């Protein structure tokens, strides 16, 4: 089959349950593959890692005229990116200190226990709706200072924004982009209003910290505050839900590892890292070269769309021994699950704590559980890939 339609096949919903054979095809077709729509696809570990660290690779949609509006720091290049990322990190405390995220550990454990209360033997539950979604949503709401009961409101905005940010070749996306823009501006206004209410009345959350910054040089503009808060609220829950759900799915499919983790709970942090390699929540990220760039003998022209298939890099046999095997004891597991380079995931410490708490609490209950549907129904999104539901019988 043609490798120039690989991206179309990878993003085709029928392949959502198992895109990994297509990633193998991609790596065999070459480190860099030109697609029928003129974009480029990169699927090998070392080339992806090099491009993630290459300052000639931009993330800014303004350079292609896609928008005139300043995007959140996920889509900004340095130095603009560095300034905003640093400001957004400030409320977490000084770098390398235990800080605010560690302080949330106890709260996260308690939330996990509360969510699991109704999980009794004989019951059928949906791991997504009953557990893996409410946990990170509640945590990011508390961290930001967003009322948890507003979830139905921001869920709709979040769905529209995430759909508009998906990778999709050869398709007219005007309608989806407009819906995404509108949701982004409504959600931004909602979060700026919440921050404004805390001005002069500080509380223990990020919106309050942003609104009450005393140093004018470190104060976010209203537009920056809106974009940053939208980014954190969405990134804070649309990914962790998939990590927890993929964890349960993987362990129920491979009961020998479920047993192994029950016997050796100390392996859990390494099992979470292995999940971020083996079934990562973020499958692809896009970059735009600011100059012609040579990658393994192919010249990628300036201004084209380059899709870096992180999930394929994670299964590259040139980097990982037996990459298609889930191995919680894997040594040297420098996966691309949180990206790499200047945009390396800002929320990684929080995501790790949440996934370890969630799986640690669930594992003792999964021994006699079984999957009701395998493969489960997947969410539409190809970039943020994960099950929409995961029904299990306890
Ligand atoms: C398992 C959960 C998570 C995964 C797999 C994940 C993955 C990623 C990846 C791959 C990137 C890099 C994007 C790129 O290079 O284009 C990223 C960036 C980012 N993530 Fe996460 N993330 C997770 C959880 C979180 C959480 C909980 C938060 C917020 C508290 C968060 C906030 C961010 C932000 C703000 C960025 C942009 C960083 C920058 O541009 O400097 N993420 N994440």
Short mmCIF file of C-alpha atoms and ligand atoms in Angstrom, two decimals:
data_model
loop_
_atom_site.label_atom_id
_atom_site.label_comp_id
_atom_site.label_asym_id
_atom_site.label_seq_id
_atom_site.Cartn_x
_atom_site.Cartn_y
_atom_site.Cartn_z
CA UNK A 1 0.00 0.00 0.00
CA UNK A 2 1.11 3.61 -0.61
CA UNK A 3 3.07 5.23 2.17
CA UNK A 4 1.89 8.66 0.93
CA UNK A 5 -1.54 8.05 2.45
CA UNK A 6 -0.26 6.68 5.75
CA UNK A 7 -1.40 9.70 7.74
CA UNK A 8 -4.90 9.38 6.24
CA UNK A 9 -4.97 5.73 7.28
CA UNK A 10 -3.57 6.39 10.74
CA UNK A 11 -6.19 9.07 11.39
CA UNK A 12 -9.01 6.93 9.87
CA UNK A 13 -11.33 6.07 12.75
CA UNK A 14 -11.42 2.37 11.80
CA UNK A 15 -7.75 2.14 12.81
CA UNK A 16 -8.15 3.86 16.18
CA UNK A 17 -8.17 0.61 18.23
CA UNK A 18 -4.80 -0.44 16.81
CA UNK A 19 -2.71 2.05 14.83
CA UNK A 20 0.56 0.29 15.75
CA UNK A 21 0.92 -1.86 12.58
CA UNK A 22 0.60 1.37 10.56
CA UNK A 23 3.38 2.94 12.64
CA UNK A 24 5.58 -0.07 11.83
CA UNK A 25 4.82 0.52 8.13
CA UNK A 26 5.71 4.19 8.58
CA UNK A 27 9.09 3.41 10.18
CA UNK A 28 9.86 0.94 7.37
CA UNK A 29 8.91 3.49 4.69
CA UNK A 30 11.71 5.75 5.98
CA UNK A 31 12.35 8.14 8.79
CA UNK A 32 10.52 10.84 6.80
CA UNK A 33 7.55 10.17 4.50
CA UNK A 34 5.90 12.78 2.25
CA UNK A 35 2.11 12.57 2.28
CA UNK A 36 -0.28 13.01 -0.66
CA UNK A 37 -1.43 16.36 0.77
CA UNK A 38 2.17 17.72 0.82
CA UNK A 39 2.70 17.29 4.55
CA UNK A 40 5.47 15.13 6.06
CA UNK A 41 5.24 12.34 8.59
CA UNK A 42 8.12 11.25 10.85
CA UNK A 43 7.91 7.96 12.77
CA UNK A 44 11.40 7.01 14.02
CA UNK A 45 12.58 7.79 17.55
CA UNK A 46 15.90 9.53 16.93
CA UNK A 47 14.60 11.75 14.12
CA UNK A 48 11.52 12.76 16.17
CA UNK A 49 13.66 13.54 19.23
CA UNK A 50 16.10 15.61 17.11
CA UNK A 51 13.23 17.60 15.53
CA UNK A 52 11.62 18.23 18.94
CA UNK A 53 14.91 19.83 20.02
CA UNK A 54 15.50 21.75 16.77
CA UNK A 55 14.92 25.52 17.16
CA UNK A 56 14.14 25.71 13.42
CA UNK A 57 10.92 23.73 14.07
CA UNK A 58 8.11 26.12 15.00
CA UNK A 59 4.78 25.44 16.68
CA UNK A 60 3.34 28.90 16.03
CA UNK A 61 0.22 28.81 13.78
CA UNK A 62 0.65 32.52 12.99
CA UNK A 63 3.62 31.88 10.70
CA UNK A 64 1.29 30.14 8.23
CA UNK A 65 -1.35 32.83 8.63
CA UNK A 66 -3.75 30.37 10.28
CA UNK A 67 -4.56 32.96 12.94
CA UNK A 68 -3.51 36.48 13.90
CA UNK A 69 -4.37 35.92 17.53
CA UNK A 70 -1.60 35.04 20.04
CA UNK A 71 -1.96 31.33 20.89
CA UNK A 72 -1.27 29.65 24.27
CA UNK A 73 2.37 28.80 25.07
CA UNK A 74 1.97 25.24 23.77
CA UNK A 75 1.80 26.90 20.33
CA UNK A 76 4.43 29.64 20.86
CA UNK A 77 8.15 29.59 20.06
CA UNK A 78 10.87 30.98 22.31
CA UNK A 79 11.32 33.65 23.58
CA UNK A 80 7.53 34.24 23.86
CA UNK A 81 7.03 30.62 24.93
CA UNK A 82 9.71 30.75 27.62
CA UNK A 83 8.29 33.88 29.23
CA UNK A 84 4.75 32.51 29.50
CA UNK A 85 5.74 29.00 30.51
CA UNK A 86 7.92 30.43 33.29
CA UNK A 87 5.11 32.69 34.51
CA UNK A 88 2.63 29.81 34.43
CA UNK A 89 5.04 27.67 36.48
CA UNK A 90 5.58 30.29 39.21
CA UNK A 91 2.58 29.40 41.39
CA UNK A 92 3.97 25.84 41.69
CA UNK A 93 6.91 27.13 43.73
CA UNK A 94 10.66 27.22 43.02
CA UNK A 95 11.96 24.65 40.52
CA UNK A 96 13.03 21.28 41.98
CA UNK A 97 11.22 21.93 45.28
CA UNK A 98 8.50 19.51 46.41
CA UNK A 99 5.99 22.33 45.85
CA UNK A 100 2.33 22.38 45.26
CA UNK A 101 1.89 19.26 43.15
CA UNK A 102 3.45 16.99 45.76
CA UNK A 103 1.24 18.60 48.36
CA UNK A 104 -1.77 17.34 46.36
CA UNK A 105 -0.82 13.68 46.77
CA UNK A 106 -3.00 13.14 49.86
CA UNK A 107 -5.96 14.88 48.26
CA UNK A 108 -5.60 12.76 45.12
CA UNK A 109 -5.49 9.53 47.17
CA UNK A 110 -8.63 10.58 49.01
CA UNK A 111 -10.46 11.43 45.80
CA UNK A 112 -9.48 8.06 44.37
CA UNK A 113 -10.95 6.30 47.41
CA UNK A 114 -14.19 8.28 47.12
CA UNK A 115 -14.60 7.45 43.45
CA UNK A 116 -14.05 3.76 44.18
CA UNK A 117 -16.65 3.52 46.96
CA UNK A 118 -19.43 2.24 44.67
CA UNK A 119 -17.13 -0.38 43.04
CA UNK A 120 -18.57 -3.60 44.48
CA UNK A 121 -18.04 -7.14 43.24
CA UNK A 122 -20.58 -8.17 40.61
CA UNK A 123 -21.13 -4.63 39.35
CA UNK A 124 -20.41 -3.39 35.85
CA UNK A 125 -18.63 -0.03 35.77
CA UNK A 126 -17.28 2.25 33.09
CA UNK A 127 -13.64 3.00 33.92
CA UNK A 128 -13.82 6.23 31.87
CA UNK A 129 -17.05 7.84 33.17
CA UNK A 130 -16.93 6.44 36.70
CA UNK A 131 -13.24 6.94 37.44
CA UNK A 132 -10.59 7.97 34.90
CA UNK A 133 -12.43 11.14 33.76
CA UNK A 134 -13.76 12.51 37.09
CA UNK A 135 -10.40 12.14 38.87
CA UNK A 136 -8.22 14.46 36.73
CA UNK A 137 -11.14 16.86 36.16
CA UNK A 138 -11.62 17.31 39.90
CA UNK A 139 -7.87 17.70 40.45
CA UNK A 140 -7.33 20.32 37.73
CA UNK A 141 -10.47 22.20 38.88
CA UNK A 142 -9.07 22.41 42.42
CA UNK A 143 -5.62 23.40 41.20
CA UNK A 144 -6.92 26.16 38.92
CA UNK A 145 -9.82 27.26 41.12
CA UNK A 146 -12.67 26.31 38.77
CA UNK A 147 -15.99 25.17 40.33
CA UNK A 148 -16.31 21.41 39.77
CA UNK A 149 -20.06 21.75 39.15
CA UNK A 150 -19.32 23.78 35.99
CA UNK A 151 -17.96 20.63 34.33
CA UNK A 152 -20.91 20.22 31.88
CA UNK A 153 -20.23 23.77 30.70
CA UNK A 154 -16.51 23.43 30.08
CA UNK A 155 -16.78 19.87 28.79
CA UNK A 156 -18.63 21.15 25.73
CA UNK A 157 -16.02 23.85 25.09
CA UNK A 158 -13.21 21.42 25.69
CA UNK A 159 -14.67 18.89 23.21
CA UNK A 160 -14.92 21.58 20.50
CA UNK A 161 -11.37 22.85 21.13
CA UNK A 162 -9.83 19.39 21.19
CA UNK A 163 -11.69 18.39 17.97
CA UNK A 164 -10.40 21.51 16.19
CA UNK A 165 -6.81 20.76 17.26
CA UNK A 166 -6.80 17.18 15.91
CA UNK A 167 -4.52 16.09 13.04
CA UNK A 168 -6.60 15.46 9.93
CA UNK A 169 -5.23 15.32 6.40
CA UNK A 170 -7.03 16.38 3.22
CA UNK A 171 -10.23 17.57 4.80
CA UNK A 172 -12.11 20.86 4.87
CA UNK A 173 -12.01 21.78 8.51
CA UNK A 174 -13.41 25.34 8.39
CA UNK A 175 -16.52 24.49 10.37
CA UNK A 176 -14.60 22.64 13.06
CA UNK A 177 -12.01 25.43 13.31
CA UNK A 178 -14.73 28.06 13.73
CA UNK A 179 -16.45 26.02 16.45
CA UNK A 180 -13.06 25.59 18.16
CA UNK A 181 -12.32 29.34 18.00
CA UNK A 182 -15.69 30.22 19.43
CA UNK A 183 -15.36 27.68 22.26
CA UNK A 184 -11.85 28.96 23.03
CA UNK A 185 -13.03 32.54 23.33
CA UNK A 186 -16.07 31.62 25.49
CA UNK A 187 -14.00 29.41 27.76
CA UNK A 188 -11.32 32.12 28.01
CA UNK A 189 -13.91 34.72 29.01
CA UNK A 190 -15.36 32.37 31.63
CA UNK A 191 -11.90 31.73 33.16
CA UNK A 192 -10.91 35.43 33.10
CA UNK A 193 -14.18 36.22 34.93
CA UNK A 194 -13.33 33.62 37.60
CA UNK A 195 -9.83 35.13 37.97
CA UNK A 196 -11.23 38.69 38.18
CA UNK A 197 -13.49 37.66 41.06
CA UNK A 198 -10.37 36.74 43.05
CA UNK A 199 -8.54 40.01 42.46
CA UNK A 200 -7.80 41.49 45.91
CA UNK A 201 -9.28 38.37 47.56
CA UNK A 202 -6.51 35.79 47.09
CA UNK A 203 -7.29 32.09 47.43
CA UNK A 204 -5.08 29.04 47.14
CA UNK A 205 -5.35 28.39 43.39
CA UNK A 206 -3.64 29.28 40.11
CA UNK A 207 -6.32 31.67 38.82
CA UNK A 208 -5.97 33.65 42.04
CA UNK A 209 -2.15 33.61 41.77
CA UNK A 210 -2.37 34.92 38.18
CA UNK A 211 -4.93 37.61 39.10
CA UNK A 212 -3.01 38.81 42.18
CA UNK A 213 0.55 38.93 40.80
CA UNK A 214 2.02 42.07 42.40
CA UNK A 215 4.94 42.51 39.96
CA UNK A 216 3.69 44.26 36.78
CA UNK A 217 6.52 42.66 34.75
CA UNK A 218 5.22 39.23 35.70
CA UNK A 219 1.54 39.93 35.24
CA UNK A 220 -0.26 38.15 32.40
CA UNK A 221 -2.35 40.30 30.07
CA UNK A 222 -6.02 39.40 30.01
CA UNK A 223 -5.54 37.60 26.68
CA UNK A 224 -2.54 35.65 28.02
CA UNK A 225 -4.43 34.70 31.16
CA UNK A 226 -7.37 33.45 29.07
CA UNK A 227 -5.16 31.36 26.75
CA UNK A 228 -3.04 29.96 29.60
CA UNK A 229 -6.01 29.00 31.77
CA UNK A 230 -7.82 27.34 28.82
CA UNK A 231 -4.64 25.39 28.00
CA UNK A 232 -4.16 24.20 31.59
CA UNK A 233 -7.79 23.21 32.10
CA UNK A 234 -7.87 21.19 28.86
CA UNK A 235 -4.36 19.70 29.03
CA UNK A 236 -4.97 18.90 32.68
CA UNK A 237 -7.74 16.42 31.99
CA UNK A 238 -7.98 15.39 28.33
CA UNK A 239 -4.76 13.37 28.54
CA UNK A 240 -4.62 11.88 32.04
CA UNK A 241 -8.02 10.22 31.50
CA UNK A 242 -6.47 8.24 28.64
CA UNK A 243 -3.37 7.27 30.60
CA UNK A 244 -5.47 5.77 33.43
CA UNK A 245 -7.89 4.07 31.03
CA UNK A 246 -5.09 2.69 28.83
CA UNK A 247 -3.48 1.37 32.01
CA UNK A 248 -6.57 -0.59 33.04
CA UNK A 249 -7.05 -1.88 29.48
CA UNK A 250 -3.42 -3.02 29.20
CA UNK A 251 -3.43 -4.77 32.59
CA UNK A 252 -6.73 -6.55 31.93
CA UNK A 253 -5.41 -7.71 28.56
CA UNK A 254 -2.17 -8.93 30.15
CA UNK A 255 -3.11 -10.45 33.52
CA UNK A 256 0.46 -11.64 34.13
CA UNK A 257 1.45 -7.98 34.57
CA UNK A 258 -1.56 -7.29 36.75
CA UNK A 259 -0.35 -10.12 39.02
CA UNK A 260 3.20 -8.81 38.87
CA UNK A 261 2.08 -5.33 40.02
CA UNK A 262 -0.10 -6.81 42.77
CA UNK A 263 2.90 -8.69 44.09
CA UNK A 264 5.35 -5.81 43.59
CA UNK A 265 3.52 -2.49 44.05
CA UNK A 266 6.88 -0.68 44.09
CA UNK A 267 7.02 -1.28 40.34
CA UNK A 268 4.05 1.04 39.80
CA UNK A 269 6.00 4.24 38.93
CA UNK A 270 7.95 2.28 36.30
CA UNK A 271 4.74 0.68 35.01
CA UNK A 272 3.28 4.17 34.50
CA UNK A 273 6.39 5.19 32.51
CA UNK A 274 6.05 2.03 30.43
CA UNK A 275 2.40 2.88 29.73
CA UNK A 276 3.46 6.34 28.56
CA UNK A 277 5.68 4.54 26.06
CA UNK A 278 3.47 1.59 25.12
CA UNK A 279 0.03 3.29 25.01
CA UNK A 280 0.69 7.03 25.15
CA UNK A 281 -2.28 9.43 25.42
CA UNK A 282 -0.71 11.85 22.91
CA UNK A 283 0.03 10.11 19.60
CA UNK A 284 1.15 12.99 17.39
CA UNK A 285 2.30 16.59 17.47
CA UNK A 286 2.68 19.00 14.57
CA UNK A 287 5.59 21.32 13.76
CA UNK A 288 6.33 23.82 10.97
CA UNK A 289 9.94 24.23 9.74
CA UNK A 290 11.16 27.84 9.63
CA UNK A 291 13.76 26.83 6.99
CA UNK A 292 14.36 23.87 4.68
CA UNK A 293 15.49 21.06 6.98
CA UNK A 294 17.42 17.96 6.04
CA UNK A 295 16.36 14.83 7.88
CA UNK A 296 18.07 11.52 7.06
CA UNK A 297 18.57 12.55 3.39
CA UNK A 298 15.12 14.09 2.82
CA UNK A 299 14.68 17.85 2.62
CA UNK A 300 11.54 19.02 4.38
CA UNK A 301 10.63 22.40 2.87
CA UNK A 302 10.09 25.51 4.97
CA UNK A 303 6.47 26.16 5.92
CA UNK A 304 5.12 22.61 5.42
CA UNK A 305 3.25 20.69 8.08
CA UNK A 306 5.40 18.03 9.77
CA UNK A 307 3.60 15.47 11.90
CA UNK A 308 5.81 13.81 14.52
CA UNK A 309 4.30 10.44 15.42
CA UNK A 310 5.44 10.22 19.07
CA UNK A 311 3.58 6.92 19.57
CA UNK A 312 5.51 5.43 16.65
CA UNK A 313 8.85 6.66 18.03
CA UNK A 314 7.95 4.91 21.27
CA UNK A 315 7.73 1.58 19.38
CA UNK A 316 10.92 2.03 17.34
CA UNK A 317 13.00 -1.18 17.56
CA UNK A 318 16.16 0.89 16.87
CA UNK A 319 15.59 2.54 20.26
CA UNK A 320 13.65 0.03 22.40
CA UNK A 321 14.31 -3.68 22.74
CA UNK A 322 11.14 -5.67 21.85
CA UNK A 323 9.12 -2.44 21.60
CA UNK A 324 5.73 -4.14 21.19
CA UNK A 325 6.09 -5.84 24.57
CA UNK A 326 4.66 -4.13 27.67
CA UNK A 327 7.40 -4.51 30.28
CA UNK A 328 7.07 -2.61 33.59
CA UNK A 329 10.70 -3.47 34.42
CA UNK A 330 12.06 -1.99 31.16
CA UNK A 331 15.40 -0.24 31.76
CA UNK A 332 16.40 3.05 30.06
CA UNK A 333 12.82 4.02 29.23
CA UNK A 334 13.28 7.51 27.79
CA UNK A 335 9.87 7.56 26.04
CA UNK A 336 8.27 10.42 24.08
CA UNK A 337 4.96 10.24 25.99
CA UNK A 338 5.45 13.73 27.44
CA UNK A 339 7.24 15.03 24.35
CA UNK A 340 10.80 16.37 24.63
CA UNK A 341 12.62 19.69 24.30
CA UNK A 342 11.25 23.09 25.27
CA UNK A 343 7.59 21.99 25.16
CA UNK A 344 8.15 18.94 27.39
CA UNK A 345 4.89 18.45 29.27
CA UNK A 346 4.36 21.06 31.93
CA UNK A 347 1.97 18.81 33.87
CA UNK A 348 4.07 15.62 33.86
CA UNK A 349 4.65 15.53 37.66
CA UNK A 350 0.91 15.91 38.30
CA UNK A 351 -0.05 13.36 35.63
CA UNK A 352 2.41 10.84 37.13
CA UNK A 353 1.01 11.27 40.65
CA UNK A 354 -2.58 10.92 39.40
CA UNK A 355 -1.88 7.81 37.32
CA UNK A 356 0.11 6.14 40.11
CA UNK A 357 -2.61 6.87 42.67
CA UNK A 358 -5.40 5.74 40.33
CA UNK A 359 -3.80 2.49 39.18
CA UNK A 360 -2.38 1.73 42.62
CA UNK A 361 -5.88 1.90 44.11
CA UNK A 362 -7.57 0.00 41.27
CA UNK A 363 -5.11 -2.87 40.86
CA UNK A 364 -6.21 -4.82 43.98
CA UNK A 365 -9.80 -4.80 42.61
CA UNK A 366 -8.96 -5.90 39.08
CA UNK A 367 -7.91 -9.46 39.89
CA UNK A 368 -11.32 -10.93 39.10
CA UNK A 369 -12.47 -8.16 36.74
CA UNK A 370 -12.95 -8.72 33.02
CA UNK A 371 -13.30 -6.51 29.98
CA UNK A 372 -16.89 -6.37 28.73
CA UNK A 373 -15.86 -5.16 25.26
CA UNK A 374 -12.44 -5.59 23.66
CA UNK A 375 -11.48 -3.45 21.82
CA UNK A 376 -13.55 -0.81 23.58
CA UNK A 377 -15.17 2.08 21.66
CA UNK A 378 -12.57 4.81 21.05
CA UNK A 379 -12.85 8.58 21.08
CA UNK A 380 -12.83 10.23 17.65
CA UNK A 381 -9.54 12.06 18.21
CA UNK A 382 -6.44 10.58 16.55
CA UNK A 383 -3.94 12.85 18.27
CA UNK A 384 -5.34 12.48 21.81
CA UNK A 385 -6.17 8.80 21.48
CA UNK A 386 -8.01 6.78 24.10
CA UNK A 387 -11.17 4.75 24.80
CA UNK A 388 -14.46 6.67 25.06
CA UNK A 389 -15.78 4.00 27.41
CA UNK A 390 -14.17 1.03 29.10
CA UNK A 391 -16.89 -1.17 30.58
CA UNK A 392 -15.59 -3.80 32.97
CA UNK A 393 -17.33 -6.43 35.10
CA UNK A 394 -16.02 -6.53 38.65
C1 LIG B 1 -0.81 11.63 31.04
C2 LIG B 1 -1.05 12.89 30.95
C3 LIG B 1 -0.35 13.82 30.01
C4 LIG B 1 0.30 13.56 28.82
C5 LIG B 1 0.51 12.23 28.15
C6 LIG B 1 0.76 14.83 28.32
C7 LIG B 1 1.51 14.98 27.16
C8 LIG B 1 2.05 16.15 26.71
C9 LIG B 1 2.89 16.29 25.56
C10 LIG B 1 3.29 15.17 24.60
C11 LIG B 1 3.27 17.60 25.45
C12 LIG B 1 4.19 18.21 24.40
C13 LIG B 1 3.44 18.85 23.29
C14 LIG B 1 4.32 19.33 22.17
O1 LIG B 1 5.55 19.15 22.20
O2 LIG B 1 3.78 19.86 21.17
C15 LIG B 1 2.62 18.29 26.55
C16 LIG B 1 2.74 19.64 26.78
C17 LIG B 1 2.00 20.29 27.76
N1 LIG B 1 1.25 19.71 28.77
FE1 LIG B 1 0.92 17.76 29.05
N2 LIG B 1 0.39 15.82 29.18
C18 LIG B 1 -0.29 15.24 30.23
C19 LIG B 1 -0.81 15.88 31.34
C20 LIG B 1 -0.80 17.23 31.55
C21 LIG B 1 -1.35 17.91 32.69
C22 LIG B 1 -1.98 17.22 33.89
C23 LIG B 1 -1.16 19.25 32.47
C24 LIG B 1 -1.55 20.43 33.32
C25 LIG B 1 -1.57 20.46 34.60
C26 LIG B 1 -0.48 19.39 31.21
C27 LIG B 1 -0.10 20.59 30.64
C28 LIG B 1 0.70 20.72 29.52
C29 LIG B 1 1.11 22.01 28.99
C30 LIG B 1 0.74 23.37 29.54
C31 LIG B 1 1.94 21.74 27.88
C32 LIG B 1 2.64 22.75 26.99
C33 LIG B 1 4.07 22.90 27.45
C34 LIG B 1 4.86 23.88 26.63
O3 LIG B 1 4.48 24.22 25.51
O4 LIG B 1 5.90 24.35 27.14
N3 LIG B 1 -0.26 18.15 30.68
N4 LIG B 1 1.91 17.39 27.32
#
